[in-house]
């Protein structure tokens, strides 16, 4: 003999099924979201360290009456692996007559860039400052060498 459920019991089991379905949908939604997001920070791939371009070397400067001309060499490895190549020039400056902040970090700003074939950069300077320069090789938007050594001088 089959027992028939009471009216109240049938409503409870329907409510349980609805809750279970809702819970299952929420769990599946969370799992789907995590599988789409992946893990970690997404960025353009970078070449392995063995293929990274070497930094420019032998950075030097020549002062004239209005400014400076920088010169460097770049004969490093792997520079021919890349297209859209060149050098970025960075400069920092401190006022000679102002209070020197001993131990303060030097804040470099990008001054410009030159083509791969150029190994010089010139610009006019304002007198009364200590200038710091460094450069780096770039290829495309995301591949950079380490910075060159930093040079410094006063322009009085």
PDB file of C-alpha atoms in Angstrom:
ATOM      1  CA  UNK A   1       0.000   0.000   0.000  1.00  0.00           C
ATOM      2  CA  UNK A   2       1.410   3.376  -1.085  1.00  0.00           C
ATOM      3  CA  UNK A   3       1.410   6.216   1.335  1.00  0.00           C
ATOM      4  CA  UNK A   4       0.450   9.513  -0.073  1.00  0.00           C
ATOM      5  CA  UNK A   5       2.246  12.563   1.293  1.00  0.00           C
ATOM      6  CA  UNK A   6       0.309  15.098   3.181  1.00  0.00           C
ATOM      7  CA  UNK A   7      -0.345  18.441   1.515  1.00  0.00           C
ATOM      8  CA  UNK A   8       2.120  20.295   3.774  1.00  0.00           C
ATOM      9  CA  UNK A   9       4.886  17.755   3.154  1.00  0.00           C
ATOM     10  CA  UNK A  10       4.685  18.153  -0.608  1.00  0.00           C
ATOM     11  CA  UNK A  11       5.094  21.944  -0.361  1.00  0.00           C
ATOM     12  CA  UNK A  12       8.147  21.530   1.857  1.00  0.00           C
ATOM     13  CA  UNK A  13       9.806  19.153  -0.581  1.00  0.00           C
ATOM     14  CA  UNK A  14       9.121  21.598  -3.471  1.00  0.00           C
ATOM     15  CA  UNK A  15      10.668  24.397  -1.423  1.00  0.00           C
ATOM     16  CA  UNK A  16      13.688  22.198  -0.691  1.00  0.00           C
ATOM     17  CA  UNK A  17      14.096  21.479  -4.389  1.00  0.00           C
ATOM     18  CA  UNK A  18      13.943  25.188  -5.200  1.00  0.00           C
ATOM     19  CA  UNK A  19      16.562  26.002  -2.563  1.00  0.00           C
ATOM     20  CA  UNK A  20      18.792  23.173  -3.804  1.00  0.00           C
ATOM     21  CA  UNK A  21      18.486  24.386  -7.405  1.00  0.00           C
ATOM     22  CA  UNK A  22      19.276  27.953  -6.360  1.00  0.00           C
ATOM     23  CA  UNK A  23      22.313  26.799  -4.352  1.00  0.00           C
ATOM     24  CA  UNK A  24      23.559  24.695  -7.275  1.00  0.00           C
ATOM     25  CA  UNK A  25      23.213  27.641  -9.678  1.00  0.00           C
ATOM     26  CA  UNK A  26      25.119  29.940  -7.331  1.00  0.00           C
ATOM     27  CA  UNK A  27      27.963  27.414  -6.910  1.00  0.00           C
ATOM     28  CA  UNK A  28      28.156  26.813 -10.680  1.00  0.00           C
ATOM     29  CA  UNK A  29      28.193  30.588 -11.295  1.00  0.00           C
ATOM     30  CA  UNK A  30      31.065  31.092  -8.843  1.00  0.00           C
ATOM     31  CA  UNK A  31      33.059  28.228 -10.349  1.00  0.00           C
ATOM     32  CA  UNK A  32      32.507  29.586 -13.857  1.00  0.00           C
ATOM     33  CA  UNK A  33      33.620  33.072 -12.784  1.00  0.00           C
ATOM     34  CA  UNK A  34      36.825  31.729 -11.215  1.00  0.00           C
ATOM     35  CA  UNK A  35      37.641  29.555 -14.212  1.00  0.00           C
ATOM     36  CA  UNK A  36      37.272  32.525 -16.578  1.00  0.00           C
ATOM     37  CA  UNK A  37      39.327  34.896 -14.416  1.00  0.00           C
ATOM     38  CA  UNK A  38      42.285  32.581 -13.962  1.00  0.00           C
ATOM     39  CA  UNK A  39      44.924  33.488 -11.468  1.00  0.00           C
ATOM     40  CA  UNK A  40      47.596  36.128 -11.221  1.00  0.00           C
ATOM     41  CA  UNK A  41      48.195  39.368 -13.038  1.00  0.00           C
ATOM     42  CA  UNK A  42      47.802  39.343 -16.786  1.00  0.00           C
ATOM     43  CA  UNK A  43      50.413  41.176 -18.845  1.00  0.00           C
ATOM     44  CA  UNK A  44      52.218  40.920 -22.117  1.00  0.00           C
ATOM     45  CA  UNK A  45      54.708  38.048 -22.104  1.00  0.00           C
ATOM     46  CA  UNK A  46      58.340  38.978 -21.621  1.00  0.00           C
ATOM     47  CA  UNK A  47      61.289  37.106 -23.063  1.00  0.00           C
ATOM     48  CA  UNK A  48      63.390  34.942 -20.769  1.00  0.00           C
ATOM     49  CA  UNK A  49      66.320  36.649 -19.062  1.00  0.00           C
ATOM     50  CA  UNK A  50      68.740  35.007 -21.473  1.00  0.00           C
ATOM     51  CA  UNK A  51      67.059  36.920 -24.340  1.00  0.00           C
ATOM     52  CA  UNK A  52      66.762  40.279 -22.553  1.00  0.00           C
ATOM     53  CA  UNK A  53      68.679  43.089 -24.255  1.00  0.00           C
ATOM     54  CA  UNK A  54      71.774  44.369 -22.529  1.00  0.00           C
ATOM     55  CA  UNK A  55      71.910  47.946 -21.233  1.00  0.00           C
ATOM     56  CA  UNK A  56      73.857  50.713 -22.968  1.00  0.00           C
ATOM     57  CA  UNK A  57      77.410  51.178 -21.732  1.00  0.00           C
ATOM     58  CA  UNK A  58      80.125  53.837 -21.547  1.00  0.00           C
ATOM     59  CA  UNK A  59      77.683  56.706 -20.997  1.00  0.00           C
ATOM     60  CA  UNK A  60      79.573  60.020 -21.149  1.00  0.00           C
ATOM     61  CA  UNK A  61      78.771  63.720 -21.523  1.00  0.00           C
ATOM     62  CA  UNK A  62      80.189  66.853 -23.110  1.00  0.00           C
ATOM     63  CA  UNK A  63      79.134  70.308 -21.896  1.00  0.00           C
ATOM     64  CA  UNK A  64      79.010  73.392 -24.084  1.00  0.00           C
ATOM     65  CA  UNK A  65      77.779  76.926 -23.383  1.00  0.00           C
ATOM     66  CA  UNK A  66      74.076  76.057 -23.638  1.00  0.00           C
ATOM     67  CA  UNK A  67      73.706  72.421 -22.656  1.00  0.00           C
ATOM     68  CA  UNK A  68      74.901  68.847 -22.783  1.00  0.00           C
ATOM     69  CA  UNK A  69      75.485  66.113 -25.317  1.00  0.00           C
ATOM     70  CA  UNK A  70      75.307  62.506 -24.107  1.00  0.00           C
ATOM     71  CA  UNK A  71      77.116  59.667 -25.867  1.00  0.00           C
ATOM     72  CA  UNK A  72      77.035  55.920 -25.258  1.00  0.00           C
ATOM     73  CA  UNK A  73      77.771  52.541 -26.782  1.00  0.00           C
ATOM     74  CA  UNK A  74      75.459  49.608 -27.282  1.00  0.00           C
ATOM     75  CA  UNK A  75      77.000  46.487 -28.662  1.00  0.00           C
ATOM     76  CA  UNK A  76      75.057  44.151 -26.437  1.00  0.00           C
ATOM     77  CA  UNK A  77      73.500  40.813 -27.157  1.00  0.00           C
ATOM     78  CA  UNK A  78      70.017  40.194 -28.557  1.00  0.00           C
ATOM     79  CA  UNK A  79      69.419  43.742 -29.782  1.00  0.00           C
ATOM     80  CA  UNK A  80      68.698  42.470 -33.304  1.00  0.00           C
ATOM     81  CA  UNK A  81      65.884  40.202 -32.083  1.00  0.00           C
ATOM     82  CA  UNK A  82      63.500  43.120 -31.745  1.00  0.00           C
ATOM     83  CA  UNK A  83      61.809  45.664 -33.988  1.00  0.00           C
ATOM     84  CA  UNK A  84      60.862  49.253 -33.080  1.00  0.00           C
ATOM     85  CA  UNK A  85      64.093  49.718 -31.159  1.00  0.00           C
ATOM     86  CA  UNK A  86      65.760  52.720 -29.598  1.00  0.00           C
ATOM     87  CA  UNK A  87      66.976  54.366 -26.417  1.00  0.00           C
ATOM     88  CA  UNK A  88      65.064  56.255 -23.717  1.00  0.00           C
ATOM     89  CA  UNK A  89      66.796  59.107 -21.916  1.00  0.00           C
ATOM     90  CA  UNK A  90      65.990  59.888 -18.278  1.00  0.00           C
ATOM     91  CA  UNK A  91      67.060  62.952 -16.286  1.00  0.00           C
ATOM     92  CA  UNK A  92      66.890  64.154 -12.703  1.00  0.00           C
ATOM     93  CA  UNK A  93      67.973  67.525 -11.383  1.00  0.00           C
ATOM     94  CA  UNK A  94      68.665  69.224  -8.071  1.00  0.00           C
ATOM     95  CA  UNK A  95      69.149  72.913  -7.423  1.00  0.00           C
ATOM     96  CA  UNK A  96      72.767  73.627  -6.465  1.00  0.00           C
ATOM     97  CA  UNK A  97      71.946  76.628  -4.284  1.00  0.00           C
ATOM     98  CA  UNK A  98      68.989  75.008  -2.518  1.00  0.00           C
ATOM     99  CA  UNK A  99      69.122  72.823   0.553  1.00  0.00           C
ATOM    100  CA  UNK A 100      70.464  69.459  -0.480  1.00  0.00           C
ATOM    101  CA  UNK A 101      68.327  66.634   0.778  1.00  0.00           C
ATOM    102  CA  UNK A 102      70.914  64.115   1.915  1.00  0.00           C
ATOM    103  CA  UNK A 103      69.708  60.577   1.354  1.00  0.00           C
ATOM    104  CA  UNK A 104      66.617  61.576  -0.618  1.00  0.00           C
ATOM    105  CA  UNK A 105      65.964  59.450  -3.701  1.00  0.00           C
ATOM    106  CA  UNK A 106      66.637  60.956  -7.106  1.00  0.00           C
ATOM    107  CA  UNK A 107      63.441  61.189  -9.174  1.00  0.00           C
ATOM    108  CA  UNK A 108      64.162  60.557 -12.827  1.00  0.00           C
ATOM    109  CA  UNK A 109      61.778  61.706 -15.565  1.00  0.00           C
ATOM    110  CA  UNK A 110      61.796  60.557 -19.145  1.00  0.00           C
ATOM    111  CA  UNK A 111      63.228  63.320 -21.349  1.00  0.00           C
ATOM    112  CA  UNK A 112      62.913  61.681 -24.720  1.00  0.00           C
ATOM    113  CA  UNK A 113      63.919  58.819 -26.943  1.00  0.00           C
ATOM    114  CA  UNK A 114      66.153  58.341 -29.959  1.00  0.00           C
ATOM    115  CA  UNK A 115      66.314  55.789 -32.740  1.00  0.00           C
ATOM    116  CA  UNK A 116      68.466  52.684 -32.478  1.00  0.00           C
ATOM    117  CA  UNK A 117      71.042  54.120 -34.878  1.00  0.00           C
ATOM    118  CA  UNK A 118      71.592  57.250 -32.752  1.00  0.00           C
ATOM    119  CA  UNK A 119      74.054  56.945 -29.908  1.00  0.00           C
ATOM    120  CA  UNK A 120      73.892  60.605 -28.899  1.00  0.00           C
ATOM    121  CA  UNK A 121      71.353  62.930 -27.332  1.00  0.00           C
ATOM    122  CA  UNK A 122      71.629  66.719 -26.859  1.00  0.00           C
ATOM    123  CA  UNK A 123      69.527  69.224 -24.949  1.00  0.00           C
ATOM    124  CA  UNK A 124      69.766  72.726 -23.521  1.00  0.00           C
ATOM    125  CA  UNK A 125      70.115  73.076 -19.760  1.00  0.00           C
ATOM    126  CA  UNK A 126      69.326  75.694 -17.153  1.00  0.00           C
ATOM    127  CA  UNK A 127      72.270  76.928 -15.114  1.00  0.00           C
ATOM    128  CA  UNK A 128      72.456  76.376 -11.367  1.00  0.00           C
ATOM    129  CA  UNK A 129      71.501  72.690 -11.266  1.00  0.00           C
ATOM    130  CA  UNK A 130      73.167  69.342 -10.696  1.00  0.00           C
ATOM    131  CA  UNK A 131      71.976  66.995 -13.443  1.00  0.00           C
ATOM    132  CA  UNK A 132      71.761  63.199 -13.401  1.00  0.00           C
ATOM    133  CA  UNK A 133      71.279  61.126 -16.565  1.00  0.00           C
ATOM    134  CA  UNK A 134      70.755  57.473 -17.368  1.00  0.00           C
ATOM    135  CA  UNK A 135      69.477  55.654 -20.442  1.00  0.00           C
ATOM    136  CA  UNK A 136      68.047  52.293 -21.387  1.00  0.00           C
ATOM    137  CA  UNK A 137      67.410  50.287 -24.521  1.00  0.00           C
ATOM    138  CA  UNK A 138      63.796  49.604 -25.502  1.00  0.00           C
ATOM    139  CA  UNK A 139      62.124  47.328 -28.015  1.00  0.00           C
ATOM    140  CA  UNK A 140      58.427  47.830 -28.658  1.00  0.00           C
ATOM    141  CA  UNK A 141      56.192  48.737 -25.736  1.00  0.00           C
ATOM    142  CA  UNK A 142      57.155  46.170 -23.112  1.00  0.00           C
ATOM    143  CA  UNK A 143      60.785  45.167 -23.491  1.00  0.00           C
ATOM    144  CA  UNK A 144      63.456  47.231 -21.726  1.00  0.00           C
ATOM    145  CA  UNK A 145      67.057  46.674 -20.766  1.00  0.00           C
ATOM    146  CA  UNK A 146      68.351  47.588 -17.343  1.00  0.00           C
ATOM    147  CA  UNK A 147      69.391  51.227 -16.950  1.00  0.00           C
ATOM    148  CA  UNK A 148      72.882  52.336 -17.851  1.00  0.00           C
ATOM    149  CA  UNK A 149      75.170  53.691 -15.182  1.00  0.00           C
ATOM    150  CA  UNK A 150      74.109  57.133 -13.907  1.00  0.00           C
ATOM    151  CA  UNK A 151      76.266  60.127 -14.700  1.00  0.00           C
ATOM    152  CA  UNK A 152      76.086  63.458 -12.902  1.00  0.00           C
ATOM    153  CA  UNK A 153      77.496  66.955 -13.313  1.00  0.00           C
ATOM    154  CA  UNK A 154      76.852  70.565 -12.319  1.00  0.00           C
ATOM    155  CA  UNK A 155      75.920  73.159 -14.932  1.00  0.00           C
ATOM    156  CA  UNK A 156      76.898  76.564 -13.520  1.00  0.00           C
TER     157      UNK A 156
END
